[in-house]
Amino acid sequence: MNDWKLFNDSLCIRPVDEATTAPICNGMQGEPMPYKLVSDGNVMTAIMLGFLLVVIALQNEKNGIKRILKNCLSVSSDRASLFDETYNSTSNILTVLLCIVSSIMGGLLLYHYFSYSEPDFFFKANHPAMISIYVGILLVYLIVKWIVYTFVDWIFFDKEKNKLWIEGVFNIIAAMGLILFPTALYIIFLDSEFHFSGKIILTIIFISKILLFYKCFRYFFRNFHGVLHLILYFCTLEIIPDLFLWKGIELINSILILKI
């Protein structure tokens, strides 16, 4: 009888780890899922905000896209164009909203770039703060660009051509917002390869600079003798600020790394 009791007690014994009281697990360890932008709630929030601004902008002016694209591809020298009935405060709102969309999409694409180029920093940093900082930097950059262009052109050039030039600059930025929005959707939802998406973005930026260069030449430096002044003006107010912008973003990333 005692032997039978000892046998039953031995069946209730369970093997345990010597270091802990938890049962021993012999299962396979799972692999972590790779990061994807489409699964990031911060990215989707920014996309929805950009989409909302595009819808609001297009509701204010039905032919807004046609007007902006036409302005990007043509140079108006007619004085009457400044007082055209089709260009009013509603058109200004459209341009401003699409410039904000351009900043939001630019911030998302910077976020996408650093997720690949600096993965160690990216996975340690605060993601909502990163997107907010990048978008904020681009918005401040556009405001400073508007102030600098207004001041410099007020000193050196004709008032009417200054207005046409600034209108052309920000219409090109607004058009970039319209183009960068579907580009960002393509990169995020189709998980585009980093090198291919980078080439698309660089191509869009390059085309915008060519259009700005052409407008600058037609408005201010039509004579052959003004080519040197054109290069100096364009590099000083368009190319060099972009380089400072990039260095500023890298500096902010360095500050964020020190605070991690």
XYZ file of C-alpha atoms in Angstrom:
260
model
C 0.000 0.000 0.000
C 2.816 2.396 0.858
C 4.605 1.565 -2.400
C 1.478 2.427 -4.381
C 1.218 5.801 -2.577
C 4.854 6.666 -3.372
C 4.256 5.844 -7.030
C 1.236 8.196 -7.211
C 3.193 11.005 -5.532
C 6.000 10.657 -8.080
C 3.544 11.302 -10.931
C 2.741 14.780 -9.513
C 6.357 15.989 -9.638
C 7.011 18.634 -12.354
C 10.518 19.586 -13.594
C 11.504 23.179 -12.732
C 14.471 25.359 -13.549
C 17.100 25.381 -10.829
C 17.449 29.190 -10.973
C 13.726 29.992 -10.905
C 10.447 28.377 -10.057
C 9.074 28.861 -13.600
C 8.593 25.849 -15.846
C 11.252 25.116 -18.443
C 10.227 26.259 -21.983
C 11.785 24.459 -24.894
C 9.877 26.292 -27.734
C 11.477 28.213 -30.615
C 12.016 31.947 -30.154
C 10.060 34.084 -32.653
C 11.686 36.653 -34.940
C 10.671 40.332 -34.510
C 8.620 41.853 -37.329
C 10.533 44.388 -39.477
C 9.544 48.052 -39.122
C 7.199 49.400 -41.798
C 5.961 52.944 -42.226
C 2.432 51.799 -42.974
C 2.153 50.280 -39.477
C 3.357 53.485 -37.769
C 0.458 55.428 -36.254
C 2.418 58.704 -36.350
C 2.945 58.371 -40.105
C -0.712 57.633 -40.741
C -1.743 60.652 -38.639
C 0.481 62.899 -40.767
C -0.919 61.363 -43.965
C -4.491 61.981 -42.826
C -3.657 65.593 -41.906
C -2.089 66.150 -45.335
C -5.114 64.597 -47.058
C -7.486 66.827 -45.055
C -5.545 69.963 -46.026
C -5.565 68.951 -49.711
C -9.347 68.451 -49.613
C -9.898 71.812 -47.895
C -7.582 73.553 -50.370
C -9.336 72.124 -53.422
C -12.765 72.976 -52.020
C -11.797 76.652 -51.818
C -10.854 76.800 -55.504
C -12.067 74.236 -58.010
C -9.539 75.142 -60.719
C -6.697 75.552 -58.235
C -4.551 72.678 -59.491
C -4.826 73.891 -63.091
C -3.866 77.439 -62.098
C -0.888 76.352 -60.001
C 0.498 74.004 -62.639
C 0.006 76.642 -65.347
C 1.857 79.198 -63.236
C 4.721 76.739 -62.645
C 5.239 76.104 -66.356
C 4.779 79.658 -67.637
C 6.158 83.119 -66.944
C 3.673 85.984 -66.844
C 4.960 89.464 -67.589
C 1.599 91.129 -67.994
C 0.862 93.881 -65.474
C -2.803 92.966 -65.567
C -2.034 89.518 -64.205
C -1.359 91.077 -60.832
C -4.943 92.248 -60.676
C -6.556 89.271 -62.366
C -9.976 88.500 -60.923
C -9.142 84.799 -60.764
C -6.287 85.485 -58.376
C -7.702 86.590 -55.024
C -7.525 85.786 -51.323
C -8.989 82.339 -51.965
C -6.068 81.555 -54.267
C -3.678 82.679 -51.549
C -5.335 80.281 -49.098
C -4.959 77.450 -51.612
C -1.244 78.166 -52.054
C -0.635 78.434 -48.296
C -2.451 75.173 -47.540
C -0.564 73.287 -50.231
C 2.736 74.727 -48.983
C 1.858 73.310 -45.553
C 1.122 69.965 -47.228
C 4.539 70.172 -48.890
C 6.140 70.686 -45.452
C 4.245 67.748 -43.931
C 5.154 65.409 -46.774
C 8.750 66.643 -46.656
C 8.870 65.891 -42.940
C 7.528 62.383 -43.551
C 10.097 61.734 -46.256
C 12.901 62.912 -43.955
C 11.497 60.526 -41.329
C 11.577 57.761 -43.949
C 15.167 58.638 -44.895
C 16.520 58.490 -41.347
C 14.655 55.242 -40.647
C 16.995 53.635 -43.213
C 20.164 55.714 -43.003
C 20.433 55.850 -39.181
C 18.486 52.861 -37.793
C 20.172 52.925 -34.365
C 19.198 56.554 -33.809
C 15.738 56.040 -35.338
C 14.653 53.216 -33.045
C 15.842 55.052 -29.929
C 14.410 58.488 -30.730
C 10.900 59.733 -29.986
C 9.062 59.246 -33.281
C 6.247 61.817 -32.810
C 8.893 64.378 -31.821
C 10.949 63.556 -34.917
C 8.059 64.106 -37.332
C 6.952 67.283 -35.531
C 10.480 68.708 -35.571
C 11.048 67.953 -39.258
C 7.693 69.448 -40.306
C 8.256 72.476 -38.056
C 11.722 73.084 -39.501
C 10.374 73.037 -43.055
C 7.532 75.426 -42.171
C 9.957 77.857 -40.523
C 12.234 77.527 -43.555
C 9.397 78.565 -45.904
C 8.524 81.565 -43.727
C 12.169 82.698 -43.600
C 12.449 82.184 -47.389
C 9.426 84.431 -47.948
C 10.834 87.151 -45.655
C 14.308 87.074 -47.241
C 13.007 87.089 -50.822
C 10.639 89.960 -50.045
C 13.387 92.040 -48.431
C 16.120 91.420 -51.021
C 13.841 91.868 -54.030
C 12.372 95.032 -52.517
C 15.872 96.522 -52.483
C 17.093 95.484 -55.926
C 14.127 94.848 -58.226
C 10.829 96.187 -59.474
C 7.814 95.825 -57.154
C 5.503 94.223 -59.720
C 8.071 91.659 -60.839
C 8.869 90.904 -57.195
C 5.250 89.982 -56.596
C 5.169 87.757 -59.680
C 8.436 86.084 -58.637
C 7.302 85.344 -55.066
C 3.973 84.069 -56.421
C 5.887 81.780 -58.786
C 8.202 80.492 -56.033
C 5.389 79.488 -53.702
C 3.242 78.086 -56.496
C 6.117 75.730 -57.308
C 6.341 74.767 -53.620
C 2.569 74.229 -53.591
C 2.846 72.064 -56.716
C 5.547 70.057 -54.939
C 3.013 69.446 -52.157
C 0.554 68.045 -54.704
C 3.256 65.812 -56.190
C 4.876 64.733 -52.915
C 1.531 63.635 -51.457
C 0.936 60.722 -53.910
C 4.698 60.053 -53.853
C 4.603 59.629 -50.068
C 1.564 57.353 -50.384
C 3.442 55.213 -52.908
C 6.532 54.962 -50.676
C 4.579 54.214 -47.499
C 1.858 51.837 -48.662
C 3.880 49.940 -51.269
C 7.017 49.867 -49.091
C 9.184 51.191 -51.906
C 12.907 50.438 -51.873
C 14.925 53.201 -50.233
C 17.279 53.864 -53.167
C 14.449 53.994 -55.712
C 12.293 56.322 -53.601
C 15.314 58.554 -52.983
C 15.830 58.943 -56.732
C 12.174 59.940 -57.186
C 12.407 62.634 -54.493
C 15.699 64.004 -55.818
C 14.198 64.172 -59.321
C 11.215 66.189 -58.038
C 13.523 68.610 -56.199
C 15.802 68.961 -59.238
C 12.888 69.772 -61.571
C 11.565 72.378 -59.108
C 14.993 74.075 -59.003
C 15.163 74.143 -62.810
C 11.740 75.815 -62.952
C 12.775 78.369 -60.329
C 16.004 79.083 -62.206
C 14.082 79.669 -65.428
C 11.593 82.004 -63.732
C 14.390 83.928 -62.040
C 16.125 84.391 -65.390
C 12.970 85.588 -67.159
C 11.901 88.004 -64.441
C 15.183 89.630 -63.422
C 18.158 88.677 -65.642
C 17.062 88.518 -69.265
C 20.233 90.140 -70.619
C 23.326 88.070 -71.266
C 25.359 90.351 -69.009
C 23.115 89.413 -66.101
C 24.038 85.707 -66.156
C 26.717 86.127 -63.489
C 24.302 88.067 -61.290
C 21.675 85.382 -61.886
C 23.994 82.604 -60.702
C 25.066 84.643 -57.679
C 21.468 85.545 -56.770
C 20.100 82.038 -57.253
C 22.904 80.264 -55.398
C 22.793 82.725 -52.499
C 19.031 82.662 -51.968
C 18.056 79.189 -53.201
C 20.898 76.651 -53.160
C 22.976 77.697 -50.116
C 19.899 77.957 -47.808
C 18.993 74.368 -48.759
C 22.472 73.221 -47.702
C 22.128 75.092 -44.405
C 18.715 73.481 -43.939
C 20.190 69.998 -44.336
C 23.058 70.757 -41.948
C 20.549 72.133 -39.452
C 18.533 68.909 -39.576
C 21.691 66.867 -38.997
C 22.579 69.125 -36.040
C 19.140 68.612 -34.513
C 19.529 64.849 -34.936
C 22.851 65.070 -33.094
C 21.160 66.958 -30.250
C 18.430 64.309 -30.099
C 21.101 61.564 -29.933
C 22.731 63.275 -26.940
C 19.375 63.405 -25.141
C 18.542 59.726 -25.751
